Short mmCIF file of C-alpha atoms in Angstrom, two decimals:
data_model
loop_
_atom_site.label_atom_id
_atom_site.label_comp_id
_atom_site.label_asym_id
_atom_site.label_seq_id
_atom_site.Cartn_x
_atom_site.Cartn_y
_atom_site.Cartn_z
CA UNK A 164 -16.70 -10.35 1.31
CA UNK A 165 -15.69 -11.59 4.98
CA UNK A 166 -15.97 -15.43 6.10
CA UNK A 167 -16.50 -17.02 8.93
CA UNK A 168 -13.01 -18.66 10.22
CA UNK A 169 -11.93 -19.87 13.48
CA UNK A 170 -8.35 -17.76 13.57
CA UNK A 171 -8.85 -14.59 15.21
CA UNK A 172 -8.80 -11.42 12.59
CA UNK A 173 -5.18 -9.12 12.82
CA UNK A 174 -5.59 -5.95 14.77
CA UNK A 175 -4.91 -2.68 12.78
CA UNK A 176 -2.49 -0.85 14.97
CA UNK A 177 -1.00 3.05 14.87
CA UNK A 178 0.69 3.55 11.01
CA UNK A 179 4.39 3.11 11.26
CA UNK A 180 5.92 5.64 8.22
CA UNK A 181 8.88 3.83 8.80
CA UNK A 182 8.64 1.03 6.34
CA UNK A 183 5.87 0.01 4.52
CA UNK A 184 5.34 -3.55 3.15
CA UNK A 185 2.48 -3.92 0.78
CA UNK A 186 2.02 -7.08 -0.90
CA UNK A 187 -0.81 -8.06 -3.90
CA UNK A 188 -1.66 -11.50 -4.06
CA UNK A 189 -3.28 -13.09 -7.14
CA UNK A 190 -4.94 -16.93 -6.38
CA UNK A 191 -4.85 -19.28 -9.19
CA UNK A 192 -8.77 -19.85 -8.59
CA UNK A 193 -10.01 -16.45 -7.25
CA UNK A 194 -13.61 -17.67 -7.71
CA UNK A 195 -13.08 -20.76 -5.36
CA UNK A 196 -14.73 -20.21 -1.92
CA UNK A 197 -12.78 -23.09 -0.65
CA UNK A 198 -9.37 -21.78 -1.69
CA UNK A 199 -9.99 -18.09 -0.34
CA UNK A 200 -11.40 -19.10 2.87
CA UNK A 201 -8.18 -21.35 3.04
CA UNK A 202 -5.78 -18.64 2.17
CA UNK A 203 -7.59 -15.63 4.20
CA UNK A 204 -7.48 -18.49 7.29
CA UNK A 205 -3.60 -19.13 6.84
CA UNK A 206 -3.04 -15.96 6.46
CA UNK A 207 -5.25 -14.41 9.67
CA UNK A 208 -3.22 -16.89 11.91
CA UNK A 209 -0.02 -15.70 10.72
CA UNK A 210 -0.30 -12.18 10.77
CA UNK A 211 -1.81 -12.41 14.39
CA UNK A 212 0.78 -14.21 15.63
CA UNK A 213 3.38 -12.34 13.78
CA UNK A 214 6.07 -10.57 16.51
CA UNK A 215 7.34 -8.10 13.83
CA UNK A 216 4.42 -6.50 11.95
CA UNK A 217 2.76 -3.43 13.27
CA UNK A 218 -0.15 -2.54 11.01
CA UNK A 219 -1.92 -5.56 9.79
CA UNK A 220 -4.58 -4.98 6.99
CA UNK A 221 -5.47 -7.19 4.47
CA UNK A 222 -7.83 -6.35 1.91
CA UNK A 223 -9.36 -6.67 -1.58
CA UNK A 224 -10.25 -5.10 -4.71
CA UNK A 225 -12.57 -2.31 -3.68
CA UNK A 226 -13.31 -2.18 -7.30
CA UNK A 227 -13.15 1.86 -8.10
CA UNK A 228 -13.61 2.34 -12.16
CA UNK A 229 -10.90 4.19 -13.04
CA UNK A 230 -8.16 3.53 -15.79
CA UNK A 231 -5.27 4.10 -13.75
CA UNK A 232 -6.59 1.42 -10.88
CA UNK A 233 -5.43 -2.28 -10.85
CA UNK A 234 -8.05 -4.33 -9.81
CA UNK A 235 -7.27 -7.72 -11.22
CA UNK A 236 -5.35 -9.09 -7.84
CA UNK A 237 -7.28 -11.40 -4.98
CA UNK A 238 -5.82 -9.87 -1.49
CA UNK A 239 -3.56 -6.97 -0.78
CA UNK A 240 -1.96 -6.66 2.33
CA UNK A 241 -0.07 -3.45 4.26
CA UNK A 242 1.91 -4.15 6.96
CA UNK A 243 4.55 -1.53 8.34
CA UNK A 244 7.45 -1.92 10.52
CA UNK A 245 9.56 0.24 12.96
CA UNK A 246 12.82 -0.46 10.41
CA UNK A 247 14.19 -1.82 7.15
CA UNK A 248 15.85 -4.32 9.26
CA UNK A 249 13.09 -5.51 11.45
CA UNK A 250 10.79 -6.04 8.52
CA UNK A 251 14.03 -8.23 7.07
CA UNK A 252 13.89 -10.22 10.51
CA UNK A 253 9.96 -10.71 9.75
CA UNK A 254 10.72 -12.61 6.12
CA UNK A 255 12.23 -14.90 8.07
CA UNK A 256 10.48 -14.87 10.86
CA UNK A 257 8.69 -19.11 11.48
CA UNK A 258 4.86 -17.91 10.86
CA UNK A 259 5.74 -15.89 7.52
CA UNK A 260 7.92 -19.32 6.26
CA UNK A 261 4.76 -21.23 7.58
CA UNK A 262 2.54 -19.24 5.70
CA UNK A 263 4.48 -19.17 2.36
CA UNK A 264 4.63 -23.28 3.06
CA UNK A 265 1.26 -23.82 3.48
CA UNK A 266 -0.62 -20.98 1.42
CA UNK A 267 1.88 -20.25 -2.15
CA UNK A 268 -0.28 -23.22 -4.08
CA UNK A 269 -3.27 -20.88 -4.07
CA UNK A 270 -1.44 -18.55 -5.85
CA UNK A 271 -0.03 -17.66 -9.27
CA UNK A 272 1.49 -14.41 -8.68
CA UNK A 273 2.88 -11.85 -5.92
CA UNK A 274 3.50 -8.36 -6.63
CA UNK A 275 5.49 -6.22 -3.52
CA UNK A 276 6.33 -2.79 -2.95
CA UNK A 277 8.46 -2.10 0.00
CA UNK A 278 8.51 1.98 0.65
CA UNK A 279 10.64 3.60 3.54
CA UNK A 280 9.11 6.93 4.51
CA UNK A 281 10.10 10.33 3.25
CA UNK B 280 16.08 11.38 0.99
CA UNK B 281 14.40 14.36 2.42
CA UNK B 282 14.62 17.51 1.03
CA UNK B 283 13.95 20.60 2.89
CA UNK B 284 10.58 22.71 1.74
CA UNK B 285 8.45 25.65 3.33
CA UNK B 286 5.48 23.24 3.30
CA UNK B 287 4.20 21.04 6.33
CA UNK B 288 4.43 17.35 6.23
CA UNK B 289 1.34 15.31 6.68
CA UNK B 290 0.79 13.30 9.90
CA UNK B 291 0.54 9.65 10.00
CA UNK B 292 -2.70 9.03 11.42
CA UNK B 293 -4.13 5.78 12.68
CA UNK B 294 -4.52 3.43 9.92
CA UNK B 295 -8.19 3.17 8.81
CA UNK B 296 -8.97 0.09 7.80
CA UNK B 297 -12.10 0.77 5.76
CA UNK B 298 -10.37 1.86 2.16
CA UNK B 299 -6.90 2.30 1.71
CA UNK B 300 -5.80 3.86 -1.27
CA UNK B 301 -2.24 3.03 -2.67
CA UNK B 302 -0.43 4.98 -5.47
CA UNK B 303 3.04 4.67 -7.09
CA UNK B 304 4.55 7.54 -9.43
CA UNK B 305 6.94 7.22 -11.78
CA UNK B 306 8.73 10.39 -12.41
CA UNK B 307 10.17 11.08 -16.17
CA UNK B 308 13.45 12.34 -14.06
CA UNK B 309 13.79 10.70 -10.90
CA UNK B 310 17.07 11.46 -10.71
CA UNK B 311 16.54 15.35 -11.41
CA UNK B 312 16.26 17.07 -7.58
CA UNK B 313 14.35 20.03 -9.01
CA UNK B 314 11.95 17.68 -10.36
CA UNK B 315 11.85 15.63 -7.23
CA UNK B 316 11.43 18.21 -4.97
CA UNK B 317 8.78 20.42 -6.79
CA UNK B 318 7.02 17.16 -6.88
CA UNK B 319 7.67 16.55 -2.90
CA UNK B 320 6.49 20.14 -2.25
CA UNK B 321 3.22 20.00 -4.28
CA UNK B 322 2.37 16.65 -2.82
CA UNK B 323 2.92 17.19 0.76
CA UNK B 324 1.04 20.24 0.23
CA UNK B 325 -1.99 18.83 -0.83
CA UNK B 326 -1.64 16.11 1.38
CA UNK B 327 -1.63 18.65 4.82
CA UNK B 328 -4.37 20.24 3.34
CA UNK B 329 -7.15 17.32 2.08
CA UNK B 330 -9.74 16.68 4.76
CA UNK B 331 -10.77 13.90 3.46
CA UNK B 332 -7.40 11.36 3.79
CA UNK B 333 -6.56 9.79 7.02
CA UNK B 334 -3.36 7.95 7.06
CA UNK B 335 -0.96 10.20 4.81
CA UNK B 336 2.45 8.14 4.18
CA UNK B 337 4.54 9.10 1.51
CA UNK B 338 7.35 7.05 0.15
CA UNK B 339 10.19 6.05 -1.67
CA UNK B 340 11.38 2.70 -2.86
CA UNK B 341 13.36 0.52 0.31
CA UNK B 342 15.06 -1.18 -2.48
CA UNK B 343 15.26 -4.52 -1.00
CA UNK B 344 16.51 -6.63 -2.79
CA UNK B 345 14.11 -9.65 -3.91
CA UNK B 346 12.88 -10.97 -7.03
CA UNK B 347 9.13 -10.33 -6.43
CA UNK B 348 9.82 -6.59 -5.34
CA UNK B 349 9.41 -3.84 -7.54
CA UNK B 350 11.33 -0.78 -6.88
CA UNK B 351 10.98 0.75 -10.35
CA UNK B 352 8.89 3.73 -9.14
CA UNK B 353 9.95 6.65 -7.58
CA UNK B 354 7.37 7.69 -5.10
CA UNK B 355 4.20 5.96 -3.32
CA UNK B 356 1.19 7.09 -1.11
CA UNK B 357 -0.88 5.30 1.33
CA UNK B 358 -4.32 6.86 2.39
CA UNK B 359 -6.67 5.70 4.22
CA UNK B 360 -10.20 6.68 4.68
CA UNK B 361 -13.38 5.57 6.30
CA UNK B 362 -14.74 4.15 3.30
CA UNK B 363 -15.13 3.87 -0.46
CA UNK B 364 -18.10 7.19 -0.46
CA UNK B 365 -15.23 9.50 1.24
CA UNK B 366 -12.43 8.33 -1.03
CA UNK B 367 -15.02 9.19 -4.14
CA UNK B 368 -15.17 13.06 -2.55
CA UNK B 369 -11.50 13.11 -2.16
CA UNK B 370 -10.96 12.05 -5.64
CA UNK B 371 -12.96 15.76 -6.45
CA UNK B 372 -11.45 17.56 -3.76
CA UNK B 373 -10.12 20.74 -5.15
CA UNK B 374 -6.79 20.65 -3.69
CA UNK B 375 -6.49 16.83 -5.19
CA UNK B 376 -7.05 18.40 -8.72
CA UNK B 377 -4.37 21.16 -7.99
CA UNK B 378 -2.09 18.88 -7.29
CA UNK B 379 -2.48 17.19 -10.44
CA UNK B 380 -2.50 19.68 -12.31
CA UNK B 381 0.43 21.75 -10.77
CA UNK B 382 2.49 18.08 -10.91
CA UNK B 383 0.93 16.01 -13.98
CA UNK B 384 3.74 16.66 -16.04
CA UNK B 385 6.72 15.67 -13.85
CA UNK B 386 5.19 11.64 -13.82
CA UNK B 387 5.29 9.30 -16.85
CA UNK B 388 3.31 6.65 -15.16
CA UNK B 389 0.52 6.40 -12.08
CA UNK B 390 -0.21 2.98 -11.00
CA UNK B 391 -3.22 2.91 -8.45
CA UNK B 392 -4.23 -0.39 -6.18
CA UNK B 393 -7.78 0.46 -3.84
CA UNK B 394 -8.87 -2.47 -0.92
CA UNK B 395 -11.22 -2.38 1.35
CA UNK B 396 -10.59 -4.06 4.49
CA UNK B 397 -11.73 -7.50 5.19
#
């Protein structure tokens, strides 16, 4: 499902095995078009505007039946970064803060996983 | 950590945005290096050899060190693929099922998340 927003969609850029920051986002009302299209419009602005983040995909469930698959979340997201320390100066980096400020009332939960590369 | 092995490691490729597939692994001995790197071996294996996955990152935990991270596992993937049909074959590739069943027993847990891009 894609909507119609006036923020201009993050580009996916070259995978950096670096670091890899991959969030799972779970809204409070998943079934409310008015909340998603709020949180995937917050959260298009910031990641386009974001300085640090290389890879920018957000997603969601793609719904594959098998036991072992999670598919109870809202929005994932995979960013990656050239460093463990850049991708500490983008959690505090003004359009991530912004984000958190005006999107983290849509949701109830926030699972990350932050890999570095073998 | 790295550990040295006669196999090849994958290439990153460009990040497909269609379907990316995410796994974690939970080793019973992550702290055993014979474990570790029989596990390392088989996967990167595989992994060079699938011609189905596109983006082939393998990780370990960054540890950093917030509340809503977990760093619990002890190894992750990130594939990507042009879309949900290809990530079906892959899941019956044959060198997919010899991997699992040459490295089945060294995980206690396999926690999958699957997104399609928006």
């Amino acid at each position: 499902m894609s909507v119609s927003c006036n923020t201009e969609s993050p580009k996916a850029k070259e995978f950096d095995s670096n670091f890899a920051h991959v969030v799972y986002f779970w809204l409070k009302n998943p079934d409310n078009q008015e909340d998603c299209r709020a949180f995937e419009a917050s959260l298009k602005k910031f990641l386009s505007t974001s300085e640090y983040a290389q890879t920018k995909f957000i997603g969601q469930p793609a719904n594959t039946p098998r036991e072992v698959v999670d598919n109870s979340w809202t929005y994932s997201i995979i960013l990656t970064f050239p460093s463990k320390e850049v991708q500490a100066k983008y959690q505090q980096e003004p359009v991530h803060l912004k984000f958190i400020e005006e999107s983290e009332h849509l949701w109830e939960k926030v699972q990350v996983y932050d890999s570095v590369g073998l």
